PDB file of C-alpha atoms in Angstrom:
ATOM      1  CA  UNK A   1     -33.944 -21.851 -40.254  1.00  0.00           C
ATOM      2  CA  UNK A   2     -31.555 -20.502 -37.993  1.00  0.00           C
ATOM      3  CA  UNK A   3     -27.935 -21.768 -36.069  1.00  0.00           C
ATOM      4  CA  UNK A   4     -28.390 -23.589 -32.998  1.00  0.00           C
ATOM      5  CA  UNK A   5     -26.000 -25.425 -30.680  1.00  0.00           C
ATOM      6  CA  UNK A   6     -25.792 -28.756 -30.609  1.00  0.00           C
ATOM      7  CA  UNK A   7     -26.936 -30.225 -27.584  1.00  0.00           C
ATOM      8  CA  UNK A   8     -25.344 -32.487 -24.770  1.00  0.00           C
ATOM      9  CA  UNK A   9     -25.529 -35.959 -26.178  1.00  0.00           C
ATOM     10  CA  UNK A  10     -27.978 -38.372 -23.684  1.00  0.00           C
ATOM     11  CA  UNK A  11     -27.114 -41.335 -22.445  1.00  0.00           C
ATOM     12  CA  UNK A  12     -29.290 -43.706 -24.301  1.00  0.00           C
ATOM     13  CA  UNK A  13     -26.437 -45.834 -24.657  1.00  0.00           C
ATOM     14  CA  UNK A  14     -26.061 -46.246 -21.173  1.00  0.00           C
ATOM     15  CA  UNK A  15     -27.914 -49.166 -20.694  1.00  0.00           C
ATOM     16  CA  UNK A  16     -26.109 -51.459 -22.964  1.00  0.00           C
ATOM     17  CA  UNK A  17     -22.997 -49.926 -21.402  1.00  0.00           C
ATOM     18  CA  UNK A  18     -24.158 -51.468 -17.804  1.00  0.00           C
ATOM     19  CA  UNK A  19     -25.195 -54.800 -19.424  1.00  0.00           C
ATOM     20  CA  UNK A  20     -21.352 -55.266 -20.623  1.00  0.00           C
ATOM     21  CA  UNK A  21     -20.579 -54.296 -17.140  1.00  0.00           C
ATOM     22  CA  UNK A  22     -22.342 -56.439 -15.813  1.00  0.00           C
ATOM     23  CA  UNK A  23     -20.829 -59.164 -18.050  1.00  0.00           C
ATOM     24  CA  UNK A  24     -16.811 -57.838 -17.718  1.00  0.00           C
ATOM     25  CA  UNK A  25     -17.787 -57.852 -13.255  1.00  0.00           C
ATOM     26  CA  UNK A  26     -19.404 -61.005 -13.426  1.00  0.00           C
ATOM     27  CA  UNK A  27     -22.576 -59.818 -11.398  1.00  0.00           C
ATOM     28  CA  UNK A  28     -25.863 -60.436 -12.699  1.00  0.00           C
ATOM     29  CA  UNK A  29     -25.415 -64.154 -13.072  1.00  0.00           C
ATOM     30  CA  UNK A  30     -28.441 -64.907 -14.983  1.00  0.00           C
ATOM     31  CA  UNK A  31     -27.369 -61.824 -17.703  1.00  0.00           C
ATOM     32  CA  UNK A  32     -24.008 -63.676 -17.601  1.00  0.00           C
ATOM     33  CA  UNK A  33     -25.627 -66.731 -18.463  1.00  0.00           C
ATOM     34  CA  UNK A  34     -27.650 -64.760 -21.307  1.00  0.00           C
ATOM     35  CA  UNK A  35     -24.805 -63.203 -22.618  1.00  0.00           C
ATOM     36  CA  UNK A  36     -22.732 -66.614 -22.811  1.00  0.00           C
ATOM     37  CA  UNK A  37     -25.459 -67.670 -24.982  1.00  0.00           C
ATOM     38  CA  UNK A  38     -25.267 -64.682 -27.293  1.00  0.00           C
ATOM     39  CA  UNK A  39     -21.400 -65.241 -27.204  1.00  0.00           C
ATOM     40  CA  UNK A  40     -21.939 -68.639 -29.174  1.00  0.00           C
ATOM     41  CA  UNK A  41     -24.087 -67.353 -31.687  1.00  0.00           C
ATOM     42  CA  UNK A  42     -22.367 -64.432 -32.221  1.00  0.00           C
ATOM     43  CA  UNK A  43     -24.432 -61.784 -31.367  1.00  0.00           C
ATOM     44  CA  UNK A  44     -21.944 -60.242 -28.090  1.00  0.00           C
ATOM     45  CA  UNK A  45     -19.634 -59.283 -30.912  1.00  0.00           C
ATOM     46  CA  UNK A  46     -22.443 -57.272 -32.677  1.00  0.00           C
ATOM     47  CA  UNK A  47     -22.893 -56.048 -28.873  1.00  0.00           C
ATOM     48  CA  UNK A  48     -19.511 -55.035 -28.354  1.00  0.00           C
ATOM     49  CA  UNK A  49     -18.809 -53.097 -31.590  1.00  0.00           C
ATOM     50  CA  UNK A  50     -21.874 -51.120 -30.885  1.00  0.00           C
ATOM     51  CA  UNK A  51     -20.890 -50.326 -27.762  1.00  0.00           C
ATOM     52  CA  UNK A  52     -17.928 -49.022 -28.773  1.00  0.00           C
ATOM     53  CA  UNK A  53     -19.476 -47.363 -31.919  1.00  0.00           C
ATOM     54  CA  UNK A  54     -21.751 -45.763 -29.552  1.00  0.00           C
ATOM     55  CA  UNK A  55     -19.356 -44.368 -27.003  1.00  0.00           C
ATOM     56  CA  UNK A  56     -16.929 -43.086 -30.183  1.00  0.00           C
ATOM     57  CA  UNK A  57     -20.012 -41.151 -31.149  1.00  0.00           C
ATOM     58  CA  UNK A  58     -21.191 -39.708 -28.014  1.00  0.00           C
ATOM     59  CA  UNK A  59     -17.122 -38.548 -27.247  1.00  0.00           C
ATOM     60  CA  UNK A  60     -17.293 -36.497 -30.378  1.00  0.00           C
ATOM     61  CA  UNK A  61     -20.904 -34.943 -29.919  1.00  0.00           C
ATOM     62  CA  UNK A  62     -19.344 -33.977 -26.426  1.00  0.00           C
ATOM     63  CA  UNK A  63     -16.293 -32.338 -28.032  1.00  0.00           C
ATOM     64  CA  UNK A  64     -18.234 -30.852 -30.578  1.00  0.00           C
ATOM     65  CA  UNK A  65     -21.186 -29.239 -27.593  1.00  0.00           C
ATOM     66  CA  UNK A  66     -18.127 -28.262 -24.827  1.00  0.00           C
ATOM     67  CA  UNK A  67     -16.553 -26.150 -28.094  1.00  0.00           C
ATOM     68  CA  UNK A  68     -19.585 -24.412 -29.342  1.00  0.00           C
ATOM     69  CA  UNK A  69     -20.326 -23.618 -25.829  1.00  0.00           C
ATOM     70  CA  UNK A  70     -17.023 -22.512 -25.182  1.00  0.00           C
ATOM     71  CA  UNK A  71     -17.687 -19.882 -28.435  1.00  0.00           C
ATOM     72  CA  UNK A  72     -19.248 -16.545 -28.762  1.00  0.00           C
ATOM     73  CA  UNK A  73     -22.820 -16.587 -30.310  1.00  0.00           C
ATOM     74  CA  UNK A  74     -21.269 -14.454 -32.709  1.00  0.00           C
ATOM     75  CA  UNK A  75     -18.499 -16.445 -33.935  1.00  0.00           C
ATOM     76  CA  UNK A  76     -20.922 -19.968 -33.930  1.00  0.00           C
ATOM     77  CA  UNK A  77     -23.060 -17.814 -36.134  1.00  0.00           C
ATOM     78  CA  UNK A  78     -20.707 -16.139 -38.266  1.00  0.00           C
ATOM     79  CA  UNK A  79     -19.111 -19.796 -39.187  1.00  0.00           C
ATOM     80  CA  UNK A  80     -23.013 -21.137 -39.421  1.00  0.00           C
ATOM     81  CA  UNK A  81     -23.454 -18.621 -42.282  1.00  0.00           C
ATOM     82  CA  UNK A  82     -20.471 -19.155 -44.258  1.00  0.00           C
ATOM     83  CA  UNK A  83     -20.958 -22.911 -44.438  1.00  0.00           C
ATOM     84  CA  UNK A  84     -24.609 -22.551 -45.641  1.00  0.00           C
ATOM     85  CA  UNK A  85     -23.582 -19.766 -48.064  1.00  0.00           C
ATOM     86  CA  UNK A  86     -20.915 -21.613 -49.466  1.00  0.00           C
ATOM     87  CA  UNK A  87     -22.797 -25.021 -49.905  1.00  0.00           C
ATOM     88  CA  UNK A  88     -25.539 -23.286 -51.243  1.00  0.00           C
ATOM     89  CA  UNK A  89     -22.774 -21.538 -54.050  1.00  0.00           C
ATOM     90  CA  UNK A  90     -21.974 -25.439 -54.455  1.00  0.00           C
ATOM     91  CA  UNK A  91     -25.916 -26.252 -55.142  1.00  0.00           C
ATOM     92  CA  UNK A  92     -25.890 -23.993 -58.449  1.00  0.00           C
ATOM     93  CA  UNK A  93     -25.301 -27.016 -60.094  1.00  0.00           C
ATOM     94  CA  UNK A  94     -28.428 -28.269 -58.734  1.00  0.00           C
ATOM     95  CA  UNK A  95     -25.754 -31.240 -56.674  1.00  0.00           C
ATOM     96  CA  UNK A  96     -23.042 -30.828 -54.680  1.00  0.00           C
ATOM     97  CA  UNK A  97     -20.116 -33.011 -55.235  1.00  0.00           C
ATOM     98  CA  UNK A  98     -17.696 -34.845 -52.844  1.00  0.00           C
ATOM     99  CA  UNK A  99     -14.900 -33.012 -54.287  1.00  0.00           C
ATOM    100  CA  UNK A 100     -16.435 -29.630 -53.500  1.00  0.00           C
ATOM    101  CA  UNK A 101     -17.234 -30.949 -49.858  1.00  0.00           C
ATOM    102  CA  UNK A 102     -13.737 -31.948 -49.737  1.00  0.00           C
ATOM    103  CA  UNK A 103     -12.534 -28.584 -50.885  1.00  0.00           C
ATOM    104  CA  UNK A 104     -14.756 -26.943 -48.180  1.00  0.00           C
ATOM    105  CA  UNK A 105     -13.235 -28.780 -45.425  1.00  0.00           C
ATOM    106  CA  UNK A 106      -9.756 -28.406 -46.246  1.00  0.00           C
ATOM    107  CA  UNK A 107     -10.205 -24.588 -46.517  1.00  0.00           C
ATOM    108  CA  UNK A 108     -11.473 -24.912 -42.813  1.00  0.00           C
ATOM    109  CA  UNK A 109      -8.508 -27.100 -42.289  1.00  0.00           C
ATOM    110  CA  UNK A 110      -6.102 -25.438 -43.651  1.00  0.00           C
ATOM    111  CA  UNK A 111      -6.760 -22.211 -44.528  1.00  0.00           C
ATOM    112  CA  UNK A 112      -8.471 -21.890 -40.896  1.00  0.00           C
ATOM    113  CA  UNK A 113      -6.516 -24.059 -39.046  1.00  0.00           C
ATOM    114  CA  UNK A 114      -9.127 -25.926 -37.883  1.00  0.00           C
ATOM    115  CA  UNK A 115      -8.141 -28.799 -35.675  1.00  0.00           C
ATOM    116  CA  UNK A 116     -10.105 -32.359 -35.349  1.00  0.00           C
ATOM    117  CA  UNK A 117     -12.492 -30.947 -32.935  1.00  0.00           C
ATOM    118  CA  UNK A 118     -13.543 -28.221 -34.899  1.00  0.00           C
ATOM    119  CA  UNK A 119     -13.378 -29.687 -38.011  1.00  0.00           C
ATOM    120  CA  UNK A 120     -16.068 -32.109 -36.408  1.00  0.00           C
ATOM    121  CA  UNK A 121     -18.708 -29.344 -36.148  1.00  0.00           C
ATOM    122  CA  UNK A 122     -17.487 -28.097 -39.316  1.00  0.00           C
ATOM    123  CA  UNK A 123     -18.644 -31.359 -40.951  1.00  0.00           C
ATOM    124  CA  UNK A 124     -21.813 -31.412 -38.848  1.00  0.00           C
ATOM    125  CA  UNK A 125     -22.647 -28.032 -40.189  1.00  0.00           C
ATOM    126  CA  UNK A 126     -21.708 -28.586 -44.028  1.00  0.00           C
ATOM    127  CA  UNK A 127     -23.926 -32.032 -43.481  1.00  0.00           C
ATOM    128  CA  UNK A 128     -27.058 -30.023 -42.510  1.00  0.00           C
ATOM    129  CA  UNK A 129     -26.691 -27.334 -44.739  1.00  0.00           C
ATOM    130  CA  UNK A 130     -26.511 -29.721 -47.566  1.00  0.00           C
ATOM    131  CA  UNK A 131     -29.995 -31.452 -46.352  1.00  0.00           C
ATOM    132  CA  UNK A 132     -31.630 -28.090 -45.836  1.00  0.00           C
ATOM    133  CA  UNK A 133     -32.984 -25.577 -48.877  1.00  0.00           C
ATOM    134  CA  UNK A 134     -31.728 -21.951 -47.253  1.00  0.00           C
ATOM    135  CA  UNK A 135     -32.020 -19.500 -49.972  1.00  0.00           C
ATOM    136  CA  UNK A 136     -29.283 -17.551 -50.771  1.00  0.00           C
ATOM    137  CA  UNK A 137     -31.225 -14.295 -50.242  1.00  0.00           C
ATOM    138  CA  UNK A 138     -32.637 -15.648 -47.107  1.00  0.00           C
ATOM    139  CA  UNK A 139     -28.686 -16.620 -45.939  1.00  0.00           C
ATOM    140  CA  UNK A 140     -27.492 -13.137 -47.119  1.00  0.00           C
ATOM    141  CA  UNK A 141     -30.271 -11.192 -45.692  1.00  0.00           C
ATOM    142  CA  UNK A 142     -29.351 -12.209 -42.299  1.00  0.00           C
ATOM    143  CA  UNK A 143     -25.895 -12.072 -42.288  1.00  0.00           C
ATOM    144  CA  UNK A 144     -26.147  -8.127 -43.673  1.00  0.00           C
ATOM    145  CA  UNK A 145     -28.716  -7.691 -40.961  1.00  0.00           C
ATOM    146  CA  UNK A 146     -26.160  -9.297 -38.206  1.00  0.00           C
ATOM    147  CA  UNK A 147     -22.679  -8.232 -39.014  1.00  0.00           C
ATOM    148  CA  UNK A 148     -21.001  -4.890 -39.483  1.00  0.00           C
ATOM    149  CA  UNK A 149     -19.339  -3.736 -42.781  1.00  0.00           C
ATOM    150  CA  UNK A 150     -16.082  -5.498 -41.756  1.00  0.00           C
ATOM    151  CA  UNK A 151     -16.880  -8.834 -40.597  1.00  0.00           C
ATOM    152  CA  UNK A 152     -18.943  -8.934 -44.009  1.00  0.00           C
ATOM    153  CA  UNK A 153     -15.359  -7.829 -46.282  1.00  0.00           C
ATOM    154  CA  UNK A 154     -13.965 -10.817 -44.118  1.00  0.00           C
ATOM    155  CA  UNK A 155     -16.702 -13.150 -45.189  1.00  0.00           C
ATOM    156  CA  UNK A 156     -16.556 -11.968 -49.028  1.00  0.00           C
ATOM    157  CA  UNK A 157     -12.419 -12.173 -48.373  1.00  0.00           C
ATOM    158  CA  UNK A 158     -13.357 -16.149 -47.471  1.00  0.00           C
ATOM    159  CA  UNK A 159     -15.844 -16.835 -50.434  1.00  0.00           C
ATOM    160  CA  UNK A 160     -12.930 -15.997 -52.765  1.00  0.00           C
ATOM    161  CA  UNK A 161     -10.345 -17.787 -51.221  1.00  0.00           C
ATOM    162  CA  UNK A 162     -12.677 -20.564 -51.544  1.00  0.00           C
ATOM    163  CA  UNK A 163     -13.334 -20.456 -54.653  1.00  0.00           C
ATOM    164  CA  UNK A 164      -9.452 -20.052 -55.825  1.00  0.00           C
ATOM    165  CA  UNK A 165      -8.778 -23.018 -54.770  1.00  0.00           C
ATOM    166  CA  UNK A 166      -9.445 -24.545 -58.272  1.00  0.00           C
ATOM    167  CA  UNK A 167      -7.313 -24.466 -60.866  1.00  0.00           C
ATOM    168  CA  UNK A 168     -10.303 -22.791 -62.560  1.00  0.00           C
ATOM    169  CA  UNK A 169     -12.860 -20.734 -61.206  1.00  0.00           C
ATOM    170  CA  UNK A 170     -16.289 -21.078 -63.332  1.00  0.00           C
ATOM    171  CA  UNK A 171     -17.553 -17.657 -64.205  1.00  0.00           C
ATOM    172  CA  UNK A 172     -20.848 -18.601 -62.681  1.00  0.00           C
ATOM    173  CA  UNK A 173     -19.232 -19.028 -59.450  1.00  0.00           C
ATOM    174  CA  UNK A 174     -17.398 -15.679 -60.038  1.00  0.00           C
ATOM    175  CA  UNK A 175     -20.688 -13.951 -60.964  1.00  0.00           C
ATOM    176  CA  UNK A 176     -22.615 -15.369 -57.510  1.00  0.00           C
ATOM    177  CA  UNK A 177     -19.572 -14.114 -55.287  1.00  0.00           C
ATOM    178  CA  UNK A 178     -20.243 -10.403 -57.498  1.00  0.00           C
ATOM    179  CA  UNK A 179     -24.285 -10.856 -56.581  1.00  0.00           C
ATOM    180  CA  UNK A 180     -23.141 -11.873 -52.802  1.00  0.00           C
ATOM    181  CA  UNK A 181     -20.778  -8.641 -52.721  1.00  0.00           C
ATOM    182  CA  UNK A 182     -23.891  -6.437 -54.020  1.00  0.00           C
ATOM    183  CA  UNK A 183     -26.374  -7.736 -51.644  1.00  0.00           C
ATOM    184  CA  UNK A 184     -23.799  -7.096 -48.634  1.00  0.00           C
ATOM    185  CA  UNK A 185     -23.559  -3.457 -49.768  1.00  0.00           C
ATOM    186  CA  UNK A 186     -19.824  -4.265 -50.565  1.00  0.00           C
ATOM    187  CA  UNK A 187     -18.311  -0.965 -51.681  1.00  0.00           C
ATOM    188  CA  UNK A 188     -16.920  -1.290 -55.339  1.00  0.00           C
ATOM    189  CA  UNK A 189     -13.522  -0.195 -54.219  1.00  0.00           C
ATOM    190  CA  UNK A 190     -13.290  -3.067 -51.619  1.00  0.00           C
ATOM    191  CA  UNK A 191     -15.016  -5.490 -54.339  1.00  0.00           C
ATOM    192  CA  UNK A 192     -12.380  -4.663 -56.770  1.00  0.00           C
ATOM    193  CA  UNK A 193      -9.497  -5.212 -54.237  1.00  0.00           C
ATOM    194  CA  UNK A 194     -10.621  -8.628 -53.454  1.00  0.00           C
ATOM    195  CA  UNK A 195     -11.214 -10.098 -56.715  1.00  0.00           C
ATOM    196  CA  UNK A 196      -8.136  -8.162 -58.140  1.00  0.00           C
ATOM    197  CA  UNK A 197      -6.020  -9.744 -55.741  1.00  0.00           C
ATOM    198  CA  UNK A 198      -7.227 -13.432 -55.794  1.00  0.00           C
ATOM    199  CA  UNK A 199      -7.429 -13.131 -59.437  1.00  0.00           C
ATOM    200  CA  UNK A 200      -3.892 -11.763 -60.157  1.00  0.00           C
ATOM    201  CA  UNK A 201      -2.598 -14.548 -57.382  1.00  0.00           C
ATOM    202  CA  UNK A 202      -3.826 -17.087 -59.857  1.00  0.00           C
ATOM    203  CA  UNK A 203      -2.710 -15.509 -62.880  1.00  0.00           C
ATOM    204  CA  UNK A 204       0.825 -15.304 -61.213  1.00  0.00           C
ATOM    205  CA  UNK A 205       0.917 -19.036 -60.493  1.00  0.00           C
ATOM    206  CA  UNK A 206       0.895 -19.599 -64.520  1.00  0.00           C
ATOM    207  CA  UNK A 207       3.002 -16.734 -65.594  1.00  0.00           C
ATOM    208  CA  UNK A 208       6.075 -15.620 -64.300  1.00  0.00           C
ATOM    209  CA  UNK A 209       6.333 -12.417 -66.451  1.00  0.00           C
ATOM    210  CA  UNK A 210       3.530 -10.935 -63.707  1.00  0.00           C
ATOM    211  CA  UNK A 211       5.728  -8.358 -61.650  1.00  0.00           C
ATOM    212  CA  UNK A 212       5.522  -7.534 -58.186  1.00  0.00           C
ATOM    213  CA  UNK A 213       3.985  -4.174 -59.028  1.00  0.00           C
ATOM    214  CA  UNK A 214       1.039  -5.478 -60.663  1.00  0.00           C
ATOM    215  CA  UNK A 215      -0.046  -7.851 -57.754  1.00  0.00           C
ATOM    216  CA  UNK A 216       0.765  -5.015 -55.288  1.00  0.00           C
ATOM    217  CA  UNK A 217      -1.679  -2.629 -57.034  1.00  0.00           C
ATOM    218  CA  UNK A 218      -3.550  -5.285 -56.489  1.00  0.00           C
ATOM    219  CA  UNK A 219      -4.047  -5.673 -53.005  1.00  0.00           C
ATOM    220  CA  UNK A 220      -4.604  -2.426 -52.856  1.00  0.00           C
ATOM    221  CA  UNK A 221      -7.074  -2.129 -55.546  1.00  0.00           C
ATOM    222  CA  UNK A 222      -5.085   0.020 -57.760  1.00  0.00           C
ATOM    223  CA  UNK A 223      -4.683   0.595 -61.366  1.00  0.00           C
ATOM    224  CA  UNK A 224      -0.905   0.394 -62.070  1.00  0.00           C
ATOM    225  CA  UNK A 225       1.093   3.832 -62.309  1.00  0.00           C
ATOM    226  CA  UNK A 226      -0.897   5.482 -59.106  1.00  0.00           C
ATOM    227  CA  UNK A 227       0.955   8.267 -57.542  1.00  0.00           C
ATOM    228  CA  UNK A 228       2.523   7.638 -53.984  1.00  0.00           C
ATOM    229  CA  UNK A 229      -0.231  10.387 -52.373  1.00  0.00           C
ATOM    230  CA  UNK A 230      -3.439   7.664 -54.167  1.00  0.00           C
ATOM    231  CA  UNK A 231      -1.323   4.409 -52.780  1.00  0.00           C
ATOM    232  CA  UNK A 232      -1.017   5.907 -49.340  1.00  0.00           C
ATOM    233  CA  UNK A 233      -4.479   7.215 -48.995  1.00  0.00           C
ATOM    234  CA  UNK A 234      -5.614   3.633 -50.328  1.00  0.00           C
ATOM    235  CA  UNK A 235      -3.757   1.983 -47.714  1.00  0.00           C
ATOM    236  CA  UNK A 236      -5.016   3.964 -44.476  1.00  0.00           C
ATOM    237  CA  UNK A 237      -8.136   3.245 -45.563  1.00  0.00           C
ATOM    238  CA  UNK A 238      -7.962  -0.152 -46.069  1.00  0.00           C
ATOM    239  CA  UNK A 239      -5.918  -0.421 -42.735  1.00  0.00           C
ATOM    240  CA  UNK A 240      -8.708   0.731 -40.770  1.00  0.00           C
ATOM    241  CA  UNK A 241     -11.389  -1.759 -42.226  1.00  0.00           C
ATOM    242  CA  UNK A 242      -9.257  -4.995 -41.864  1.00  0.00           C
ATOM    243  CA  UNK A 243      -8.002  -3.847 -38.216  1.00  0.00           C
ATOM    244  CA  UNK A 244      -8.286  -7.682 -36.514  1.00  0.00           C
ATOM    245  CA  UNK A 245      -9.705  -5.492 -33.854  1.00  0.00           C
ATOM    246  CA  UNK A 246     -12.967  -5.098 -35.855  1.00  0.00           C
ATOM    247  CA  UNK A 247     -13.180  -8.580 -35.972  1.00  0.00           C
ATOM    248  CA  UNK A 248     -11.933 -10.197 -32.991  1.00  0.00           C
ATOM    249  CA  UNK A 249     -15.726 -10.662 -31.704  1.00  0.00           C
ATOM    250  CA  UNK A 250     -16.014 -13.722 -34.550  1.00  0.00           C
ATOM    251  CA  UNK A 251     -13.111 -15.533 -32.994  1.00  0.00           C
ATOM    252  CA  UNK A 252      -9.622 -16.056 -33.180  1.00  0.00           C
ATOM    253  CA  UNK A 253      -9.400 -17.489 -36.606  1.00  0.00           C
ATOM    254  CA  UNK A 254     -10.946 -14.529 -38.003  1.00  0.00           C
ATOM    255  CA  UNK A 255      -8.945 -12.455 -36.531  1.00  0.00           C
ATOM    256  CA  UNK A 256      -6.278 -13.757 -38.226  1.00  0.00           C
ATOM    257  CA  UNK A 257      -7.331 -13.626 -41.434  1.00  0.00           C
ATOM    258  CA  UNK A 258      -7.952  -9.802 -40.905  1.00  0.00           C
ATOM    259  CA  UNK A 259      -4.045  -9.938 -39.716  1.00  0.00           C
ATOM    260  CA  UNK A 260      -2.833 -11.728 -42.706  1.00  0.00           C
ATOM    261  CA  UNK A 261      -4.956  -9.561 -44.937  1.00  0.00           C
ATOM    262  CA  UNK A 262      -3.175  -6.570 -42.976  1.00  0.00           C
ATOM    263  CA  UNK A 263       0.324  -8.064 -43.547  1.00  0.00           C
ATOM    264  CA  UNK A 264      -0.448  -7.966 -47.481  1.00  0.00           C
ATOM    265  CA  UNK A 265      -2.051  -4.201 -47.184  1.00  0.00           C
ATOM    266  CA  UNK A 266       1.142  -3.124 -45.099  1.00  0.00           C
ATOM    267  CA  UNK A 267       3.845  -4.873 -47.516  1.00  0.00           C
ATOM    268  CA  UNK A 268       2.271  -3.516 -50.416  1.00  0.00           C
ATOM    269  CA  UNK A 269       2.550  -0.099 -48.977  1.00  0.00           C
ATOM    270  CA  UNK A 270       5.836  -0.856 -47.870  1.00  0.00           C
ATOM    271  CA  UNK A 271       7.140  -2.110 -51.370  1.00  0.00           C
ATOM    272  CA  UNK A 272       5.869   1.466 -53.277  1.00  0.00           C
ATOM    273  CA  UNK A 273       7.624   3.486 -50.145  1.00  0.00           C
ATOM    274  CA  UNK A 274      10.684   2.272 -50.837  1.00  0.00           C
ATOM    275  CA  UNK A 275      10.318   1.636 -54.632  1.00  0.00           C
TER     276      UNK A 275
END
């Protein structure tokens, strides 16, 4: 199974939308006469809310189709992806909780910035990936086959933020995000600097002892007490795989996390220069 847009909503609703019409005009008088029968018994209220239901519903699947359309295939399928991949981490359990639907859509919503409209298709998508049985493999397979080594540190970069925001992250949950990093071709360097980073920013919320040092070797997926020449080389070369350039084909929320990530690489740098 593969993305596809949603399509224009019809207008099966239409007719029911002329029949109150009709009734609001006055024309039709033998409808009007119907319908002041069903007014009696009830039923025009029944009517009416389904009208409305009905035109609520087709207002959103219109939002949802003009912004799709109004995407590159690359970024509808790039956000496709990451929704099934992280439901599917969600399945390991074998059932995927309300809370860790919740926690998927306020990562879009907050960590994304994901407004009403997009969050919309966002709940659209996380509905039929959890009613579908992608395999992981199958998920990962084309995403390595689609995207370029950076968009795929940027999709790792996402699983982990993700995933830190529990209190706790289960080890099993760590291990599949490992697996994911493997079957991407993730470079052990870059694996290292993403986990060591996420990891440390947790630690650092319970312990204040944590310097600034250690999370800065961090980001730039260093052990601590690395000469200035091994922190500069590891910062040119992570500057030129998060350059939001790279990824500015998946949209503009992705480029932004590649400019956030290089606002961390840069004042990390920026912290040893001067320390």
């Amino acid at each position: 199974m593969q993305y596809q847009r949603h399509e224009q909503p019809g207008c099966g609703g239409c007719i029911l939308i002329v029949l109150l019409f009709s009734l609001l005009t006055g024309g039709f008088s033998g409808l009007f006469n119907f319908l002041g029968f069903l007014l009696y018994s009830g039923i025009i209220g029944v009517l009416l809310f389904a009208g409305i239901f009905w035109g609520f519903s087709y207002w959103i699947q219109k939002k949802v189709s003009t912004y799709e359309a109004s995407q590159t295939e690359s970024h509808n399928r790039f956000v496709w992806l990451l929704v099934q991949i992280l439901i599917n981490i969600a399945k390991i359990d074998g059932v995927v909780s309300k809370e860790e639907i919740t926690t998927i859509q306020r990562f879009f919503q907050q960590n994304l910035r994901y407004d009403q409209t997009k969050m919309y298709w966002v709940k659209d998508l996380i509905k039929e990936a959890v009613s579908t049985t992608q395999s992981m493999e199958g998920l990962l397979r084309e995403f390595r086959d689609t995207f370029a080594y950076e968009p795929r540190l940027i999709l790792l970069e996402l699983i982990y933020q993700v995933l830190y925001t529990k209190s706790q992250v289960p080890e099993a949950e760590l291990k599949i995000a490992r697996d994911i990093a493997d079957y991407l071709q993730i470079k052990d360097y870059d694996k290292r600097t993403i986990e060591a980073k996420f990891k440390y920013g947790q630690q650092q919320q319970t312990s204040s002892r944590q310097s600034a040092a250690d999370r800065y070797y961090a980001v730039l997926g260093l052990k601590p007490g690395a000469d200035a020449a091994t922190i500069k080389k590891a910062h040119r070369k992570l500057s030129m795989k998060y350059h939001p350039d790279k990824v500015q084909h998946l949209g503009e929320e992705f480029r932004l996390v590649a400019e956030e990530k290089m606002k961390e690489i840069n004042a990390a740098y920026d912290f040893f220069k001067k320390g």
